[in-house]
mmCIF file of C-alpha atoms in Angstrom:
data_model
loop_
_atom_site.group_PDB
_atom_site.id
_atom_site.type_symbol
_atom_site.label_atom_id
_atom_site.label_comp_id
_atom_site.label_asym_id
_atom_site.label_seq_id
_atom_site.Cartn_x
_atom_site.Cartn_y
_atom_site.Cartn_z
ATOM 1 C CA UNK J 99 -150.340 -210.717 -86.654
ATOM 2 C CA UNK J 100 -148.444 -214.024 -87.332
ATOM 3 C CA UNK J 101 -146.241 -215.974 -85.207
ATOM 4 C CA UNK J 102 -143.138 -214.725 -87.084
ATOM 5 C CA UNK J 103 -144.239 -211.084 -86.729
ATOM 6 C CA UNK J 104 -144.603 -211.570 -82.973
ATOM 7 C CA UNK J 105 -141.108 -213.088 -82.772
ATOM 8 C CA UNK J 106 -139.621 -210.104 -84.672
ATOM 9 C CA UNK J 107 -141.429 -207.535 -82.524
ATOM 10 C CA UNK J 108 -140.044 -209.401 -79.253
ATOM 11 C CA UNK J 109 -136.632 -209.366 -80.939
ATOM 12 C CA UNK J 110 -136.794 -205.736 -81.549
ATOM 13 C CA UNK J 111 -137.634 -205.238 -77.839
ATOM 14 C CA UNK J 112 -134.790 -207.143 -76.802
ATOM 15 C CA UNK J 113 -132.337 -205.062 -78.624
ATOM 16 C CA UNK J 114 -131.402 -203.035 -75.774
ATOM 17 C CA UNK J 115 -130.800 -206.019 -73.763
ATOM 18 C CA UNK J 116 -128.658 -207.496 -76.578
ATOM 19 C CA UNK J 117 -126.574 -204.509 -77.061
ATOM 20 C CA UNK J 118 -125.375 -204.817 -73.510
ATOM 21 C CA UNK J 119 -123.133 -207.676 -74.678
ATOM 22 C CA UNK J 120 -125.597 -210.351 -75.009
ATOM 23 C CA UNK J 121 -125.574 -210.107 -78.754
ATOM 24 C CA UNK J 122 -121.811 -210.522 -78.838
ATOM 25 C CA UNK J 123 -121.786 -213.772 -76.840
ATOM 26 C CA UNK J 124 -121.020 -216.885 -78.828
ATOM 27 C CA UNK J 125 -124.444 -218.285 -80.030
ATOM 28 C CA UNK J 126 -123.301 -221.731 -79.433
ATOM 29 C CA UNK J 127 -123.027 -221.052 -75.628
ATOM 30 C CA UNK J 128 -126.565 -219.610 -75.580
ATOM 31 C CA UNK J 129 -128.372 -222.276 -77.642
ATOM 32 C CA UNK J 130 -126.372 -225.051 -76.329
ATOM 33 C CA UNK J 131 -127.582 -224.770 -72.771
ATOM 34 C CA UNK J 132 -131.316 -224.530 -73.469
ATOM 35 C CA UNK J 133 -133.279 -227.679 -73.120
ATOM 36 C CA UNK J 134 -136.794 -226.523 -73.899
ATOM 37 C CA UNK J 135 -138.441 -225.261 -77.039
ATOM 38 C CA UNK J 136 -140.388 -222.289 -77.299
ATOM 39 C CA UNK J 137 -144.087 -222.331 -77.585
ATOM 40 C CA UNK J 138 -146.148 -221.730 -80.531
ATOM 41 C CA UNK J 139 -146.023 -223.106 -84.064
ATOM 42 C CA UNK J 140 -142.933 -224.409 -85.538
ATOM 43 C CA UNK J 141 -140.955 -221.643 -87.348
ATOM 44 C CA UNK J 142 -137.680 -222.330 -88.968
ATOM 45 C CA UNK J 143 -135.878 -219.150 -89.021
ATOM 46 C CA UNK J 144 -132.586 -218.141 -91.169
ATOM 47 C CA UNK J 145 -130.549 -220.658 -92.906
ATOM 48 C CA UNK J 146 -129.233 -224.156 -92.107
ATOM 49 C CA UNK J 147 -125.890 -222.991 -90.836
ATOM 50 C CA UNK J 148 -127.081 -219.619 -89.512
ATOM 51 C CA UNK J 149 -130.419 -219.635 -87.744
ATOM 52 C CA UNK J 150 -132.752 -221.032 -85.132
ATOM 53 C CA UNK J 151 -136.181 -222.654 -84.665
ATOM 54 C CA UNK J 152 -139.167 -221.584 -82.665
ATOM 55 C CA UNK J 153 -141.733 -224.306 -81.613
ATOM 56 C CA UNK J 154 -139.485 -227.460 -82.240
ATOM 57 C CA UNK J 155 -140.847 -230.813 -81.544
ATOM 58 C CA UNK J 156 -138.820 -233.726 -80.205
ATOM 59 C CA UNK J 157 -138.378 -237.218 -81.809
ATOM 60 C CA UNK J 158 -139.506 -239.916 -79.689
ATOM 61 C CA UNK J 159 -136.702 -242.216 -78.114
ATOM 62 C CA UNK J 160 -138.092 -245.087 -80.160
ATOM 63 C CA UNK J 161 -140.620 -245.472 -82.813
ATOM 64 C CA UNK J 162 -141.965 -247.906 -85.528
ATOM 65 C CA UNK J 163 -138.709 -248.750 -87.188
ATOM 66 C CA UNK J 164 -136.216 -246.446 -85.364
ATOM 67 C CA UNK J 165 -134.222 -245.961 -82.523
ATOM 68 C CA UNK J 166 -132.352 -242.610 -81.418
ATOM 69 C CA UNK J 167 -128.839 -242.458 -80.582
ATOM 70 C CA UNK J 168 -126.665 -240.436 -78.104
ATOM 71 C CA UNK J 169 -129.577 -239.291 -76.031
ATOM 72 C CA UNK J 170 -127.222 -237.361 -73.770
ATOM 73 C CA UNK J 171 -126.717 -234.942 -76.504
ATOM 74 C CA UNK J 172 -130.435 -233.775 -76.419
ATOM 75 C CA UNK J 173 -130.395 -233.175 -80.176
ATOM 76 C CA UNK J 174 -133.540 -234.888 -81.124
ATOM 77 C CA UNK J 175 -135.383 -231.634 -81.855
ATOM 78 C CA UNK J 176 -136.684 -230.265 -85.191
ATOM 79 C CA UNK J 177 -139.454 -229.178 -87.391
ATOM 80 C CA UNK J 178 -142.451 -231.509 -87.368
ATOM 81 C CA UNK J 179 -141.797 -232.145 -91.050
ATOM 82 C CA UNK J 180 -138.334 -233.676 -90.070
ATOM 83 C CA UNK J 181 -139.880 -235.968 -87.287
ATOM 84 C CA UNK J 182 -142.452 -237.144 -89.945
ATOM 85 C CA UNK J 183 -139.728 -237.609 -92.476
ATOM 86 C CA UNK J 184 -137.930 -240.081 -90.092
ATOM 87 C CA UNK J 185 -140.978 -242.122 -89.492
ATOM 88 C CA UNK J 186 -141.696 -242.225 -93.271
ATOM 89 C CA UNK J 187 -138.116 -243.428 -94.094
ATOM 90 C CA UNK J 188 -138.281 -246.106 -91.500
ATOM 91 C CA UNK J 189 -141.541 -247.076 -93.076
ATOM 92 C CA UNK J 190 -140.366 -247.055 -96.645
ATOM 93 C CA UNK J 191 -136.856 -248.785 -95.988
ATOM 94 C CA UNK J 192 -138.942 -251.613 -94.286
ATOM 95 C CA UNK J 193 -140.411 -252.487 -97.726
ATOM 96 C CA UNK J 194 -136.790 -253.584 -98.687
ATOM 97 C CA UNK J 195 -136.157 -255.586 -95.571
ATOM 98 C CA UNK J 196 -134.175 -252.877 -93.824
ATOM 99 C CA UNK J 197 -134.732 -253.688 -90.013
ATOM 100 C CA UNK J 198 -134.879 -250.093 -88.846
ATOM 101 C CA UNK J 199 -133.011 -246.935 -88.844
ATOM 102 C CA UNK J 200 -130.563 -245.602 -86.172
ATOM 103 C CA UNK J 201 -131.212 -241.854 -85.921
ATOM 104 C CA UNK J 202 -128.052 -239.493 -84.904
ATOM 105 C CA UNK J 203 -128.161 -235.813 -84.378
ATOM 106 C CA UNK J 204 -131.057 -233.715 -85.533
ATOM 107 C CA UNK J 205 -130.975 -230.263 -83.680
ATOM 108 C CA UNK J 206 -131.158 -228.462 -80.463
ATOM 109 C CA UNK J 207 -134.414 -227.506 -78.722
ATOM 110 C CA UNK J 208 -134.259 -223.975 -80.298
ATOM 111 C CA UNK J 209 -131.775 -224.869 -82.975
ATOM 112 C CA UNK J 210 -128.950 -222.437 -83.389
ATOM 113 C CA UNK J 211 -125.263 -223.284 -83.306
ATOM 114 C CA UNK J 212 -124.108 -226.293 -81.204
ATOM 115 C CA UNK J 213 -121.131 -226.342 -78.886
ATOM 116 C CA UNK J 214 -119.645 -229.373 -80.785
ATOM 117 C CA UNK J 215 -120.036 -230.993 -83.906
ATOM 118 C CA UNK J 216 -122.061 -229.575 -86.740
ATOM 119 C CA UNK J 217 -121.969 -226.148 -88.383
ATOM 120 C CA UNK J 218 -125.529 -226.772 -89.871
ATOM 121 C CA UNK J 219 -128.400 -228.543 -88.177
ATOM 122 C CA UNK J 220 -129.500 -225.027 -86.866
ATOM 123 C CA UNK J 221 -133.086 -224.710 -88.063
ATOM 124 C CA UNK J 222 -134.671 -228.104 -87.490
ATOM 125 C CA UNK J 223 -134.552 -229.594 -91.007
ATOM 126 C CA UNK J 224 -131.190 -231.704 -90.840
ATOM 127 C CA UNK J 225 -130.893 -235.316 -89.497
ATOM 128 C CA UNK J 226 -127.994 -237.767 -89.641
ATOM 129 C CA UNK J 227 -128.973 -241.341 -90.148
ATOM 130 C CA UNK J 228 -126.499 -244.076 -89.517
ATOM 131 C CA UNK J 229 -125.585 -246.560 -92.249
ATOM 132 C CA UNK J 230 -125.850 -249.573 -89.849
ATOM 133 C CA UNK J 231 -129.163 -251.353 -89.628
ATOM 134 C CA UNK J 232 -130.939 -251.167 -86.217
ATOM 135 C CA UNK J 233 -130.293 -254.158 -83.810
ATOM 136 C CA UNK J 234 -133.104 -256.587 -83.252
ATOM 137 C CA UNK J 235 -133.486 -255.406 -79.428
ATOM 138 C CA UNK J 236 -134.247 -252.059 -77.793
ATOM 139 C CA UNK J 237 -130.945 -250.596 -77.085
ATOM 140 C CA UNK J 238 -130.152 -249.441 -73.621
ATOM 141 C CA UNK J 239 -129.129 -246.035 -72.723
ATOM 142 C CA UNK J 240 -125.580 -247.139 -72.329
ATOM 143 C CA UNK J 241 -125.693 -248.838 -75.706
ATOM 144 C CA UNK J 242 -126.913 -245.604 -77.206
ATOM 145 C CA UNK J 243 -124.023 -243.875 -75.882
ATOM 146 C CA UNK J 244 -121.118 -246.429 -76.490
ATOM 147 C CA UNK J 245 -122.052 -247.905 -79.876
ATOM 148 C CA UNK J 246 -120.184 -246.147 -82.787
ATOM 149 C CA UNK J 247 -121.257 -245.722 -86.363
ATOM 150 C CA UNK J 248 -118.941 -247.759 -88.617
ATOM 151 C CA UNK J 249 -117.426 -246.434 -91.556
ATOM 152 C CA UNK J 250 -118.416 -248.221 -94.846
ATOM 153 C CA UNK J 251 -115.004 -247.194 -96.700
ATOM 154 C CA UNK J 252 -112.060 -249.428 -96.940
ATOM 155 C CA UNK J 253 -109.479 -248.373 -94.453
ATOM 156 C CA UNK J 254 -107.160 -245.668 -95.781
ATOM 157 C CA UNK J 255 -109.178 -245.552 -98.917
ATOM 158 C CA UNK J 256 -111.933 -243.169 -100.424
ATOM 159 C CA UNK J 257 -113.756 -246.198 -101.951
ATOM 160 C CA UNK J 258 -116.440 -248.182 -100.336
ATOM 161 C CA UNK J 259 -115.886 -251.574 -98.652
ATOM 162 C CA UNK J 260 -118.334 -253.899 -100.349
ATOM 163 C CA UNK J 261 -118.646 -255.969 -97.203
ATOM 164 C CA UNK J 262 -120.081 -252.893 -95.466
ATOM 165 C CA UNK J 263 -121.911 -250.996 -98.136
ATOM 166 C CA UNK J 264 -124.007 -253.068 -100.644
ATOM 167 C CA UNK J 265 -127.375 -253.435 -102.048
ATOM 168 C CA UNK J 266 -129.384 -252.780 -98.809
ATOM 169 C CA UNK J 267 -127.483 -249.557 -98.050
ATOM 170 C CA UNK J 268 -127.944 -248.240 -101.649
ATOM 171 C CA UNK J 269 -131.612 -248.937 -101.420
ATOM 172 C CA UNK J 270 -131.852 -247.165 -98.282
ATOM 173 C CA UNK J 271 -130.311 -244.011 -99.649
ATOM 174 C CA UNK J 272 -132.621 -244.345 -102.694
ATOM 175 C CA UNK J 273 -135.612 -244.402 -100.473
ATOM 176 C CA UNK J 274 -134.158 -241.485 -98.319
ATOM 177 C CA UNK J 275 -133.853 -239.496 -101.588
ATOM 178 C CA UNK J 276 -137.247 -240.290 -103.022
ATOM 179 C CA UNK J 277 -139.346 -239.080 -100.086
ATOM 180 C CA UNK J 278 -140.954 -235.723 -100.468
ATOM 181 C CA UNK J 279 -139.273 -232.596 -99.180
ATOM 182 C CA UNK J 280 -135.595 -233.573 -99.454
ATOM 183 C CA UNK J 281 -133.289 -230.935 -100.857
ATOM 184 C CA UNK J 282 -129.890 -232.742 -100.368
ATOM 185 C CA UNK J 283 -128.388 -235.868 -98.910
ATOM 186 C CA UNK J 284 -124.675 -235.635 -98.034
ATOM 187 C CA UNK J 285 -122.338 -238.829 -98.126
ATOM 188 C CA UNK J 286 -118.901 -239.677 -98.502
ATOM 189 C CA UNK J 287 -117.684 -239.336 -102.103
ATOM 190 C CA UNK J 288 -117.011 -243.050 -102.330
ATOM 191 C CA UNK J 289 -120.737 -243.883 -101.465
ATOM 192 C CA UNK J 290 -121.743 -241.409 -104.253
ATOM 193 C CA UNK J 291 -119.364 -243.141 -106.799
ATOM 194 C CA UNK J 292 -120.887 -246.630 -105.667
ATOM 195 C CA UNK J 293 -124.327 -245.203 -106.284
ATOM 196 C CA UNK J 294 -123.542 -243.696 -109.709
ATOM 197 C CA UNK J 295 -122.046 -247.201 -110.813
ATOM 198 C CA UNK J 296 -125.519 -248.783 -110.566
ATOM 199 C CA UNK J 297 -127.780 -248.770 -113.776
ATOM 200 C CA UNK J 298 -130.707 -247.201 -112.108
ATOM 201 C CA UNK J 299 -134.072 -247.203 -114.154
ATOM 202 C CA UNK J 300 -134.414 -243.393 -112.813
ATOM 203 C CA UNK J 301 -131.287 -241.712 -111.958
ATOM 204 C CA UNK J 302 -132.902 -238.405 -110.992
ATOM 205 C CA UNK J 303 -132.484 -239.084 -107.352
ATOM 206 C CA UNK J 304 -128.699 -238.803 -107.728
ATOM 207 C CA UNK J 305 -128.913 -235.087 -108.006
ATOM 208 C CA UNK J 306 -129.764 -235.024 -104.465
ATOM 209 C CA UNK J 307 -127.042 -237.172 -103.227
ATOM 210 C CA UNK J 308 -124.026 -234.706 -102.815
ATOM 211 C CA UNK J 309 -120.340 -235.705 -101.704
ATOM 212 C CA UNK J 310 -119.004 -234.012 -98.615
ATOM 213 C CA UNK J 311 -116.307 -234.429 -96.183
ATOM 214 C CA UNK J 312 -116.804 -237.126 -93.638
ATOM 215 C CA UNK J 313 -120.276 -238.772 -94.030
ATOM 216 C CA UNK J 314 -118.568 -242.377 -94.352
ATOM 217 C CA UNK J 315 -120.549 -243.871 -91.412
ATOM 218 C CA UNK J 316 -123.808 -241.967 -91.834
ATOM 219 C CA UNK J 317 -125.704 -239.903 -94.176
ATOM 220 C CA UNK J 318 -127.077 -236.368 -93.599
ATOM 221 C CA UNK J 319 -130.626 -235.554 -94.847
ATOM 222 C CA UNK J 320 -131.546 -231.909 -95.349
ATOM 223 C CA UNK J 321 -135.179 -231.002 -95.949
ATOM 224 C CA UNK J 322 -136.372 -228.261 -97.933
ATOM 225 C CA UNK J 323 -138.008 -225.177 -96.093
ATOM 226 C CA UNK J 324 -141.591 -226.018 -95.409
ATOM 227 C CA UNK J 325 -144.297 -224.265 -97.309
ATOM 228 C CA UNK J 326 -145.145 -221.029 -95.799
ATOM 229 C CA UNK J 327 -142.084 -220.797 -93.767
ATOM 230 C CA UNK J 328 -141.250 -217.313 -94.653
ATOM 231 C CA UNK J 329 -138.216 -216.668 -92.482
ATOM 232 C CA UNK J 330 -136.679 -220.077 -93.685
ATOM 233 C CA UNK J 331 -133.826 -219.688 -96.157
ATOM 234 C CA UNK J 332 -133.349 -222.621 -98.648
ATOM 235 C CA UNK J 333 -129.847 -223.482 -99.942
ATOM 236 C CA UNK J 334 -129.296 -222.913 -103.559
ATOM 237 C CA UNK J 335 -130.757 -225.860 -105.696
ATOM 238 C CA UNK J 336 -128.383 -228.564 -106.412
ATOM 239 C CA UNK J 337 -126.724 -228.354 -109.747
ATOM 240 C CA UNK J 338 -128.385 -230.010 -112.774
ATOM 241 C CA UNK J 339 -127.621 -233.592 -113.733
ATOM 242 C CA UNK J 340 -126.810 -236.797 -111.638
ATOM 243 C CA UNK J 341 -123.478 -235.346 -110.271
ATOM 244 C CA UNK J 342 -121.473 -238.468 -111.467
ATOM 245 C CA UNK J 343 -118.951 -236.887 -113.674
ATOM 246 C CA UNK J 344 -116.250 -234.276 -113.192
ATOM 247 C CA UNK J 345 -117.576 -232.759 -109.962
ATOM 248 C CA UNK J 346 -117.374 -236.086 -108.462
ATOM 249 C CA UNK J 347 -113.934 -236.935 -109.975
ATOM 250 C CA UNK J 348 -112.756 -233.911 -108.235
ATOM 251 C CA UNK J 349 -113.324 -235.541 -104.688
ATOM 252 C CA UNK J 350 -110.851 -238.148 -105.692
ATOM 253 C CA UNK J 351 -108.151 -235.857 -106.173
ATOM 254 C CA UNK J 352 -105.993 -234.305 -103.382
ATOM 255 C CA UNK J 353 -107.543 -230.690 -103.789
ATOM 256 C CA UNK J 354 -110.461 -230.868 -101.512
ATOM 257 C CA UNK J 355 -108.227 -232.219 -98.752
ATOM 258 C CA UNK J 356 -105.410 -229.756 -98.588
ATOM 259 C CA UNK J 357 -105.104 -227.874 -95.164
ATOM 260 C CA UNK J 358 -106.613 -224.367 -95.389
ATOM 261 C CA UNK J 359 -104.121 -221.607 -94.831
ATOM 262 C CA UNK J 360 -106.850 -219.199 -93.504
ATOM 263 C CA UNK J 361 -107.323 -218.637 -89.946
ATOM 264 C CA UNK J 362 -110.339 -220.285 -88.440
ATOM 265 C CA UNK J 363 -113.560 -218.228 -88.452
ATOM 266 C CA UNK J 364 -114.644 -216.906 -85.047
ATOM 267 C CA UNK J 365 -117.789 -218.567 -83.557
ATOM 268 C CA UNK J 366 -121.088 -217.111 -84.681
ATOM 269 C CA UNK J 367 -122.354 -214.560 -82.124
ATOM 270 C CA UNK J 368 -126.300 -213.936 -81.445
ATOM 271 C CA UNK J 369 -125.819 -210.804 -83.639
ATOM 272 C CA UNK J 370 -124.760 -212.922 -86.483
ATOM 273 C CA UNK J 371 -128.120 -214.556 -86.601
ATOM 274 C CA UNK J 372 -131.382 -213.327 -87.848
ATOM 275 C CA UNK J 373 -132.856 -210.777 -85.365
ATOM 276 C CA UNK J 374 -135.949 -213.158 -84.540
ATOM 277 C CA UNK J 375 -133.296 -215.609 -82.935
ATOM 278 C CA UNK J 376 -132.917 -213.168 -80.111
ATOM 279 C CA UNK J 377 -136.566 -213.563 -79.272
ATOM 280 C CA UNK J 378 -136.125 -217.424 -79.692
ATOM 281 C CA UNK J 379 -133.395 -217.637 -77.136
ATOM 282 C CA UNK J 380 -134.996 -215.081 -74.815
ATOM 283 C CA UNK J 381 -138.327 -216.700 -74.641
ATOM 284 C CA UNK J 382 -139.361 -218.214 -71.397
#
């Protein structure tokens, strides 16, 4: 019996407990209070915005070419593949002279919805990387809380500020997209447009760079489900092409930014997540 099968059996055993109201609690209140991962092998369960992870590992506070930010959030957890990716990106970017990366949110100790911030980052395969280079000293705990990521857009504009986003930042994103396992990288539309304007020898990496709301002071890397992770649900593949045509032009109209007239969705409950997540949150 594999680890996932055991999780499902434990989840089924917890159904009686869950139906007593546990399953209807906001999942963010359950997962947001757990500071330890489960034991066992890393097992991403469900989708990026509706799932959890068993056996998560924690990124070190500092490593060769990176420093983690916002330590008080305790969101430095993820699949081993994500931790390995961060180290690989730091090493790759150093070849272009990038002095090191500042790592923002990954996920919680058992994944799942967070009490604040992201709707995704739930299965240990998402990480935010700041668009500012790492300082030349080890940041104090206070600096990691007080320093803010800086927008690379012109104030009041959707276009990049060339004084804040130039060749070093473009090469960092190129390196980030070229590493194995990357499914998507979310950036502000102006950043995508800046990348599209470059005469890259190979433009295939641009398919992975996707415009999205916010993401003007960091980029969000999403890895594909690891091989053999049967309970992990990949996002649909990105559309074919470099994404530099009409679909990007849309982001420079007012249409994407019109206020929604729909009522906000209620928070996800434990019952909304895959059944195995009941075992993940209930594990000692």
